[in-house]
mmCIF file of C-alpha atoms in Angstrom:
data_model
loop_
_atom_site.group_PDB
_atom_site.id
_atom_site.type_symbol
_atom_site.label_atom_id
_atom_site.label_comp_id
_atom_site.label_asym_id
_atom_site.label_seq_id
_atom_site.Cartn_x
_atom_site.Cartn_y
_atom_site.Cartn_z
ATOM 1 C CA MET A 10 110.187 -31.191 111.874
ATOM 2 C CA ASN A 11 107.622 -29.300 112.954
ATOM 3 C CA THR A 12 108.915 -25.882 112.049
ATOM 4 C CA VAL A 13 109.329 -26.466 108.526
ATOM 5 C CA SER A 14 105.868 -27.890 108.204
ATOM 6 C CA SER A 15 104.087 -25.012 109.766
ATOM 7 C CA ILE A 16 106.510 -22.446 107.445
ATOM 8 C CA SER A 17 105.314 -24.254 104.247
ATOM 9 C CA PHE A 18 101.490 -23.712 104.902
ATOM 10 C CA LEU A 19 102.344 -19.607 104.833
ATOM 11 C CA ALA A 20 101.344 -17.918 102.088
ATOM 12 C CA PRO A 21 103.951 -16.760 99.239
ATOM 13 C CA PRO A 22 105.834 -13.345 99.836
ATOM 14 C CA HIS A 23 104.377 -11.666 96.513
ATOM 15 C CA LEU A 24 100.823 -12.345 98.130
ATOM 16 C CA LEU A 25 101.605 -10.941 101.377
ATOM 17 C CA GLN A 26 100.553 -7.401 101.667
ATOM 18 C CA ASN A 27 103.974 -6.410 103.586
ATOM 19 C CA PRO A 28 107.118 -7.875 101.718
ATOM 20 C CA ARG A 29 109.378 -8.054 104.488
ATOM 21 C CA LEU A 30 107.534 -11.484 105.596
ATOM 22 C CA SER A 31 105.966 -10.398 108.576
ATOM 23 C CA PRO A 32 103.885 -12.676 110.481
ATOM 24 C CA PRO A 33 100.242 -12.231 110.662
ATOM 25 C CA ALA A 34 98.208 -9.592 112.694
ATOM 26 C CA SER A 35 96.534 -13.059 114.293
ATOM 27 C CA SER A 36 99.635 -14.084 115.362
ATOM 28 C CA LEU A 37 100.694 -10.897 117.239
ATOM 29 C CA PRO A 38 99.859 -10.535 121.185
ATOM 30 C CA SER A 39 96.487 -9.105 122.104
ATOM 31 C CA GLN A 40 98.653 -6.518 123.778
ATOM 32 C CA ASN A 41 99.458 -4.773 120.566
ATOM 33 C CA THR A 42 95.929 -4.903 119.291
ATOM 34 C CA MET A 43 94.607 -3.239 122.223
ATOM 35 C CA SER A 44 97.372 -0.569 121.928
ATOM 36 C CA GLY A 45 96.574 0.029 118.141
ATOM 37 C CA ARG A 46 92.935 0.468 119.344
ATOM 38 C CA LYS A 47 93.781 2.971 121.803
ATOM 39 C CA ARG A 48 95.880 5.087 119.386
ATOM 40 C CA LYS A 49 92.899 4.837 116.915
ATOM 41 C CA ALA A 50 90.864 6.033 119.447
ATOM 42 C CA ASP A 51 92.983 8.852 120.571
ATOM 43 C CA ASP A 52 93.579 10.231 116.867
ATOM 44 C CA ASP A 53 89.909 10.222 116.485
ATOM 45 C CA SER A 54 89.332 12.154 119.394
ATOM 46 C CA PRO A 55 90.653 15.606 117.725
ATOM 47 C CA SER A 56 88.318 15.173 114.878
ATOM 48 C CA ARG A 57 84.990 14.714 117.456
ATOM 49 C CA ASP A 58 86.142 17.964 119.290
ATOM 50 C CA SER A 59 86.062 19.675 115.912
ATOM 51 C CA ASP A 60 83.063 18.459 114.941
ATOM 52 C CA GLU A 61 81.776 19.658 118.292
ATOM 53 C CA ARG A 62 82.953 23.086 117.983
ATOM 54 C CA MET A 63 81.598 23.357 114.560
ATOM 55 C CA SER A 64 78.218 22.358 115.736
ATOM 56 C CA THR A 65 77.972 24.816 118.767
ATOM 57 C CA SER A 66 76.028 27.636 117.073
ATOM 58 C CA PRO A 67 76.728 31.314 118.265
ATOM 59 C CA SER A 68 73.193 31.923 118.819
ATOM 60 C CA ASN A 69 73.381 30.167 122.089
ATOM 61 C CA SER A 70 76.045 33.190 123.070
ATOM 62 C CA PRO A 71 73.383 35.234 125.314
ATOM 63 C CA SER A 72 75.108 38.445 123.396
ATOM 64 C CA ALA A 73 74.638 37.336 119.905
ATOM 65 C CA GLY A 74 71.159 38.711 119.785
ATOM 66 C CA ALA A 75 72.068 42.309 121.285
ATOM 67 C CA ARG A 76 75.449 42.510 118.417
ATOM 68 C CA SER A 77 74.459 43.803 114.981
ATOM 69 C CA LEU A 78 77.104 42.644 112.359
ATOM 70 C CA PRO A 79 77.780 45.740 110.004
ATOM 71 C CA HIS A 80 76.813 45.469 106.752
ATOM 72 C CA PRO A 81 79.274 46.654 104.224
ATOM 73 C CA VAL A 82 78.114 49.933 102.087
ATOM 74 C CA VAL A 83 77.421 49.152 98.384
ATOM 75 C CA HIS A 84 77.925 52.233 96.077
ATOM 76 C CA PRO A 85 75.768 51.654 92.911
ATOM 77 C CA VAL A 86 78.045 50.994 89.590
ATOM 78 C CA LYS A 87 76.585 51.910 86.557
ATOM 79 C CA ARG A 88 76.490 48.921 84.526
ATOM 80 C CA LEU A 89 78.767 48.794 81.141
ATOM 81 C CA ARG A 90 76.252 49.449 77.897
ATOM 82 C CA THR A 91 76.725 46.040 75.965
ATOM 83 C CA ASN A 92 75.770 47.585 72.671
ATOM 84 C CA LEU A 93 78.569 50.163 72.850
ATOM 85 C CA THR A 94 78.378 52.770 70.092
ATOM 86 C CA GLY A 95 80.196 56.562 69.353
ATOM 87 C CA ARG A 96 78.059 59.382 70.316
ATOM 88 C CA SER A 97 78.386 62.727 71.319
ATOM 89 C CA LEU A 98 79.253 64.174 74.795
ATOM 90 C CA SER A 99 76.570 65.465 76.895
ATOM 91 C CA LEU A 100 76.420 69.118 77.445
ATOM 92 C CA PRO A 101 77.791 69.193 81.351
ATOM 93 C CA ARG A 102 80.729 67.202 79.942
ATOM 94 C CA PHE A 103 81.222 69.306 77.077
ATOM 95 C CA LEU A 104 81.120 72.126 78.984
ATOM 96 C CA GLU A 105 83.926 70.807 81.096
ATOM 97 C CA THR A 106 86.397 70.722 78.472
ATOM 98 C CA LEU A 107 86.214 74.457 77.566
ATOM 99 C CA ASP A 108 88.757 76.668 79.165
ATOM 100 C CA ALA A 109 87.905 80.220 80.305
ATOM 101 C CA ASP A 110 88.661 81.782 76.928
ATOM 102 C CA SER A 111 86.651 79.276 74.806
ATOM 103 C CA MET A 112 83.613 79.481 77.338
ATOM 104 C CA ARG A 113 83.518 82.987 76.931
ATOM 105 C CA SER A 114 83.832 82.658 72.914
ATOM 106 C CA LEU A 115 81.105 80.425 73.204
ATOM 107 C CA LEU A 116 78.500 82.445 75.259
ATOM 108 C CA GLN A 117 79.182 85.818 73.250
ATOM 109 C CA THR A 118 78.496 84.192 70.059
ATOM 110 C CA ILE A 119 75.336 82.951 71.414
ATOM 111 C CA CYS A 120 74.256 86.019 72.972
ATOM 112 C CA ASP A 121 74.917 87.979 69.788
ATOM 113 C CA ARG A 122 72.797 85.346 67.843
ATOM 114 C CA HIS A 123 70.015 85.616 70.648
ATOM 115 C CA PRO A 124 69.566 89.120 72.517
ATOM 116 C CA THR A 125 67.417 87.573 75.053
ATOM 117 C CA ILE A 126 69.507 85.497 76.186
ATOM 118 C CA GLY A 127 72.180 88.393 76.638
ATOM 119 C CA ALA A 128 69.662 90.052 78.522
ATOM 120 C CA GLU A 129 68.850 87.357 80.944
ATOM 121 C CA VAL A 130 72.856 87.052 81.161
ATOM 122 C CA VAL A 131 73.391 90.120 82.180
ATOM 123 C CA ALA A 132 70.202 90.337 84.636
ATOM 124 C CA THR A 133 71.254 86.996 86.108
ATOM 125 C CA ALA A 134 74.944 87.195 86.520
ATOM 126 C CA PRO A 135 76.270 88.897 89.736
ATOM 127 C CA ARG A 136 77.369 92.537 89.441
ATOM 128 C CA PRO A 137 81.292 92.997 88.404
ATOM 129 C CA SER A 138 83.273 93.572 91.294
ATOM 130 C CA VAL A 139 85.860 96.345 91.419
ATOM 131 C CA PRO A 140 88.700 93.807 91.845
ATOM 132 C CA ALA A 141 87.569 91.654 88.854
ATOM 133 C CA ALA A 142 87.215 94.520 86.730
ATOM 134 C CA LEU A 143 91.016 96.390 87.653
ATOM 135 C CA ALA A 144 92.150 92.907 87.428
ATOM 136 C CA VAL A 145 90.300 92.578 83.658
ATOM 137 C CA LEU A 146 92.135 96.120 82.904
ATOM 138 C CA ALA A 147 95.994 95.243 84.616
ATOM 139 C CA GLN A 148 95.584 92.246 82.344
ATOM 140 C CA TYR A 149 95.634 94.585 79.031
ATOM 141 C CA SER A 150 97.627 96.985 80.952
ATOM 142 C CA ARG A 151 100.659 93.650 81.137
ATOM 143 C CA SER A 152 99.442 92.679 77.106
ATOM 144 C CA LEU A 153 100.530 96.532 76.541
ATOM 145 C CA GLN A 154 103.714 96.485 78.265
ATOM 146 C CA ALA A 155 104.504 92.846 76.690
ATOM 147 C CA ALA A 156 104.257 94.306 73.457
ATOM 148 C CA LEU A 157 106.876 96.804 73.574
ATOM 149 C CA PRO A 158 109.762 95.407 71.414
ATOM 150 C CA PHE A 159 113.236 94.694 72.714
ATOM 151 C CA GLY A 160 116.577 96.363 72.156
ATOM 152 C CA ASN A 161 114.959 99.532 71.134
ATOM 153 C CA ARG A 162 113.672 102.889 72.309
ATOM 154 C CA PRO A 163 110.273 102.336 73.639
ATOM 155 C CA SER A 164 108.997 105.944 73.240
ATOM 156 C CA SER A 165 109.668 105.770 69.539
ATOM 157 C CA ASP A 166 107.454 105.441 66.634
ATOM 158 C CA TYR A 167 108.115 102.268 65.962
ATOM 159 C CA ALA A 168 107.382 101.092 69.626
ATOM 160 C CA TYR A 169 104.525 102.661 69.244
ATOM 161 C CA ASN A 170 102.980 101.207 66.113
ATOM 162 C CA ARG A 171 103.901 97.706 67.532
ATOM 163 C CA VAL A 172 101.130 98.546 70.754
ATOM 164 C CA ARG A 173 99.128 100.398 68.816
ATOM 165 C CA HIS A 174 96.234 97.606 68.843
ATOM 166 C CA ALA A 175 97.123 96.508 72.367
ATOM 167 C CA LEU A 176 96.571 100.685 73.877
ATOM 168 C CA ALA A 177 93.416 100.979 71.791
ATOM 169 C CA ALA A 178 92.340 97.559 73.437
ATOM 170 C CA LEU A 179 93.508 98.984 76.966
ATOM 171 C CA LEU A 180 91.330 102.155 76.033
ATOM 172 C CA ASP A 181 88.399 100.814 74.898
ATOM 173 C CA ALA A 182 88.217 98.917 77.846
ATOM 174 C CA LEU A 183 88.989 101.575 80.344
ATOM 175 C CA ARG A 184 86.128 103.457 78.930
ATOM 176 C CA ASP A 185 83.670 100.511 79.160
ATOM 177 C CA TYR A 186 84.288 99.704 82.606
ATOM 178 C CA THR A 187 84.457 102.871 84.120
ATOM 179 C CA PRO A 188 80.334 103.849 83.300
ATOM 180 C CA HIS A 189 79.542 100.901 85.503
ATOM 181 C CA PHE A 190 81.021 102.436 88.258
ATOM 182 C CA LEU A 191 79.349 105.873 88.378
ATOM 183 C CA PRO A 192 76.433 107.037 89.723
ATOM 184 C CA PRO A 193 73.290 106.952 89.046
ATOM 185 C CA HIS A 194 74.289 102.964 88.403
ATOM 186 C CA GLU A 195 76.707 102.571 91.231
ATOM 187 C CA ALA A 196 75.338 104.169 94.664
ATOM 188 C CA GLN A 197 77.945 104.077 96.981
ATOM 189 C CA ALA A 198 80.669 106.638 96.745
ATOM 190 C CA SER A 199 83.456 104.481 97.945
ATOM 191 C CA VAL A 200 82.955 101.661 95.475
ATOM 192 C CA SER A 201 83.146 104.440 92.750
ATOM 193 C CA LEU A 202 86.249 106.064 94.390
ATOM 194 C CA GLU A 203 88.014 102.690 95.025
ATOM 195 C CA TYR A 204 87.634 101.647 91.153
ATOM 196 C CA LEU A 205 88.823 105.444 90.089
ATOM 197 C CA HIS A 206 91.928 105.055 91.983
ATOM 198 C CA GLY A 207 92.938 101.725 90.255
ATOM 199 C CA ALA A 208 91.974 103.226 87.117
ATOM 200 C CA THR A 209 94.012 105.921 87.322
ATOM 201 C CA ASP A 210 97.000 104.127 88.595
ATOM 202 C CA ILE A 211 96.696 102.291 85.145
ATOM 203 C CA VAL A 212 96.336 105.506 83.106
ATOM 204 C CA HIS A 213 99.653 106.679 84.759
ATOM 205 C CA SER A 214 101.216 103.379 83.560
ATOM 206 C CA LEU A 215 100.312 104.244 79.877
ATOM 207 C CA PRO A 216 103.821 105.055 77.704
ATOM 208 C CA HIS A 217 105.047 108.296 76.758
ATOM 209 C CA TRP A 218 105.725 108.696 73.418
ATOM 210 C CA ASP A 219 108.048 110.820 71.627
ATOM 211 C CA ASN A 220 105.422 112.180 68.855
ATOM 212 C CA ALA A 221 103.454 114.421 70.697
ATOM 213 C CA GLN A 222 100.311 113.098 68.619
ATOM 214 C CA HIS A 223 100.472 109.894 70.024
ATOM 215 C CA ASN A 224 100.347 111.103 73.377
ATOM 216 C CA ARG A 225 96.622 112.374 73.049
ATOM 217 C CA TYR A 226 95.717 109.165 73.693
ATOM 218 C CA LYS A 227 96.963 109.072 77.394
ATOM 219 C CA THR A 228 95.904 113.156 77.833
ATOM 220 C CA ASP A 229 92.318 111.990 76.898
ATOM 221 C CA ALA A 230 92.421 109.295 78.994
ATOM 222 C CA TYR A 231 93.507 111.320 81.782
ATOM 223 C CA GLU A 232 90.638 114.083 81.048
ATOM 224 C CA GLU A 233 87.776 110.985 81.184
ATOM 225 C CA ILE A 234 88.872 109.868 84.394
ATOM 226 C CA GLY A 235 89.047 113.336 85.862
ATOM 227 C CA ARG A 236 85.497 113.887 84.810
ATOM 228 C CA ALA A 237 84.923 110.515 86.367
ATOM 229 C CA TRP A 238 86.218 111.929 89.826
ATOM 230 C CA ALA A 239 84.155 115.276 89.530
ATOM 231 C CA LEU A 240 80.946 113.521 88.772
ATOM 232 C CA VAL A 241 81.728 110.888 91.860
ATOM 233 C CA ILE A 242 82.677 113.879 94.438
ATOM 234 C CA ARG A 243 79.788 116.101 93.109
ATOM 235 C CA GLU A 244 77.362 113.244 94.273
ATOM 236 C CA ALA A 245 79.164 112.298 97.158
ATOM 237 C CA ALA A 246 79.008 115.833 98.604
ATOM 238 C CA LYS A 247 75.452 115.730 98.605
ATOM 239 C CA ARG A 248 75.258 112.953 101.390
ATOM 240 C CA GLY A 249 76.424 114.034 104.685
ATOM 241 C CA GLY A 250 78.327 117.057 103.441
ATOM 242 C CA GLY A 251 80.952 114.578 101.815
ATOM 243 C CA ILE A 252 81.874 112.716 104.644
ATOM 244 C CA GLN A 253 83.029 109.723 102.597
ATOM 245 C CA LEU A 254 85.660 112.303 100.985
ATOM 246 C CA GLN A 255 87.155 112.558 104.054
ATOM 247 C CA TYR A 256 87.213 109.217 105.872
ATOM 248 C CA GLY A 257 88.876 107.537 103.213
ATOM 249 C CA GLY A 258 91.531 110.112 102.038
ATOM 250 C CA TRP A 259 90.440 110.226 99.010
ATOM 251 C CA ASP A 260 91.090 114.230 98.760
ATOM 252 C CA ARG A 261 94.744 113.161 99.223
ATOM 253 C CA LYS A 262 94.886 110.427 96.760
ATOM 254 C CA LEU A 263 93.073 113.048 94.092
ATOM 255 C CA MET A 264 95.696 115.395 94.719
ATOM 256 C CA GLU A 265 98.623 113.077 94.571
ATOM 257 C CA HIS A 266 97.000 111.603 90.817
ATOM 258 C CA ASN A 267 96.628 115.313 89.906
ATOM 259 C CA GLU A 268 100.459 115.780 90.746
ATOM 260 C CA GLN A 269 101.622 112.891 88.873
ATOM 261 C CA SER A 270 99.257 113.437 85.588
ATOM 262 C CA GLY A 271 101.231 116.653 85.314
ATOM 263 C CA ARG A 272 97.857 118.368 86.401
ATOM 264 C CA LYS A 273 95.483 117.044 83.558
ATOM 265 C CA MET A 274 92.829 116.095 86.135
ATOM 266 C CA GLU A 275 91.784 119.694 87.501
ATOM 267 C CA GLU A 276 88.335 119.384 87.174
ATOM 268 C CA ALA A 277 88.084 116.905 89.717
ATOM 269 C CA VAL A 278 90.113 119.008 92.106
ATOM 270 C CA GLN A 279 88.014 122.162 91.625
ATOM 271 C CA GLU A 280 85.273 119.878 92.093
ATOM 272 C CA LEU A 281 86.563 118.795 95.501
ATOM 273 C CA ARG A 282 87.599 122.247 96.728
ATOM 274 C CA SER A 283 83.962 123.508 95.943
ATOM 275 C CA SER A 284 82.435 120.403 98.021
ATOM 276 C CA LEU A 285 85.343 120.991 100.556
ATOM 277 C CA GLY A 286 85.523 124.827 100.718
ATOM 278 C CA TRP A 287 88.232 124.293 103.387
ATOM 279 C CA LEU A 288 90.824 122.736 101.004
ATOM 280 C CA GLY A 289 93.144 124.615 98.961
ATOM 281 C CA SER A 290 93.940 128.378 98.384
ATOM 282 C CA GLN A 291 91.666 130.554 95.748
ATOM 283 C CA ASN A 292 94.013 130.837 93.083
ATOM 284 C CA GLY A 293 93.923 127.229 92.094
ATOM 285 C CA GLU A 294 97.474 126.271 93.823
ATOM 286 C CA ILE A 295 98.151 123.292 95.795
ATOM 287 C CA SER A 296 100.657 125.137 98.350
ATOM 288 C CA ALA A 297 102.276 123.371 101.424
ATOM 289 C CA GLY A 298 99.984 125.853 103.883
ATOM 290 C CA GLY A 299 97.223 124.289 102.375
ATOM 291 C CA PHE A 300 98.352 120.959 103.080
ATOM 292 C CA ALA A 301 98.730 122.156 106.608
ATOM 293 C CA GLY A 302 95.622 123.759 107.095
ATOM 294 C CA HIS A 303 94.029 120.031 105.434
ATOM 295 C CA ALA A 304 95.972 118.126 108.242
ATOM 296 C CA GLU A 305 94.785 120.254 110.981
ATOM 297 C CA ALA A 306 91.128 120.333 109.797
ATOM 298 C CA LEU A 307 91.421 116.429 109.905
ATOM 299 C CA SER A 308 92.880 116.460 113.330
ATOM 300 C CA VAL A 309 90.324 118.658 114.557
ATOM 301 C CA ARG A 310 87.778 116.631 112.843
ATOM 302 C CA GLU A 311 89.103 113.213 114.569
ATOM 303 C CA GLN A 312 89.127 115.145 118.082
ATOM 304 C CA LEU A 313 85.605 115.787 117.750
ATOM 305 C CA LEU A 314 84.277 112.679 116.355
ATOM 306 C CA ALA A 315 86.330 110.778 119.266
ATOM 307 C CA GLY A 316 85.245 113.359 122.205
ATOM 308 C CA THR A 317 88.569 114.462 123.311
ATOM 309 C CA TYR A 318 88.611 117.751 121.653
ATOM 310 C CA GLY A 319 89.408 120.335 123.750
ATOM 311 C CA SER A 320 91.314 117.928 126.792
ATOM 312 C CA GLN A 321 94.538 119.233 126.164
ATOM 313 C CA LEU A 322 93.256 123.168 126.634
ATOM 314 C CA PRO A 323 93.942 124.753 129.926
ATOM 315 C CA VAL A 324 90.730 125.125 132.202
ATOM 316 C CA HIS A 325 90.609 129.040 133.143
ATOM 317 C CA VAL A 326 89.265 129.473 136.767
ATOM 318 C CA GLY A 327 87.482 132.911 137.710
ATOM 319 C CA PRO A 328 86.005 135.780 136.002
ATOM 320 C CA TRP A 329 86.895 136.071 132.111
#
């Protein structure tokens, strides 16, 4: 009877927090309460430890003052224009878009309109070197060879008419570049001879035509380049007895050019003979004996310069 009366004082099930009709927390023994408090204290301890670790400042470390944290490198970035409108390129950006041919044409036009600017460009720009000049002439020569027609005789009148403009452009460039490397404008004979050697090879590469009238352009080119050789040899002979002509083997190269040209560079060869009298024979023929004497003289000169001349000769002892 007492049990029934005690149950009747309990609250309805829908008013309990736990719908399983659990007894109230006050009816549980005190041991469960103490264990719950202990678990709560244990659960709160990690948070307190983390709070203590977070509250610890790195400034308390003895080495914190000596350390310097790296600062990130910040590159200045141009801000975008808010009022973006169309406009023309600046001069440096505009020049970046031009290739070599367009730049050359533009500069030529400006110099033609303003001669003073052209004179300043010539005075300021570096002097053209021999490899640069020969590269330009070689480009003209390649254009000439590319203009030759396929499937036809390359020495015919039809082929000549096809390459006539390219041939004229090459000969004009040759006439313009050659005086630049001649004395007195060019003081070093070695530079002049190096250019003439390459320019003569380009003249050798000119086509030979069936019509003799068309071949006069090549003949005239040989005569002009031969006079240039003679001028350089004459000026080089005034300095040190023409020693520069001997060191580079230019005498042999000139002989080879003269032979390949069909002896159309005799003026230069005669100037070389007058400057170096031991070359060749008196009748103008380049004989084998002349080359042998030239080689022997070169050998003797090299031995004299090296200080070994006479080391192979026997030494006589006693009265002569």
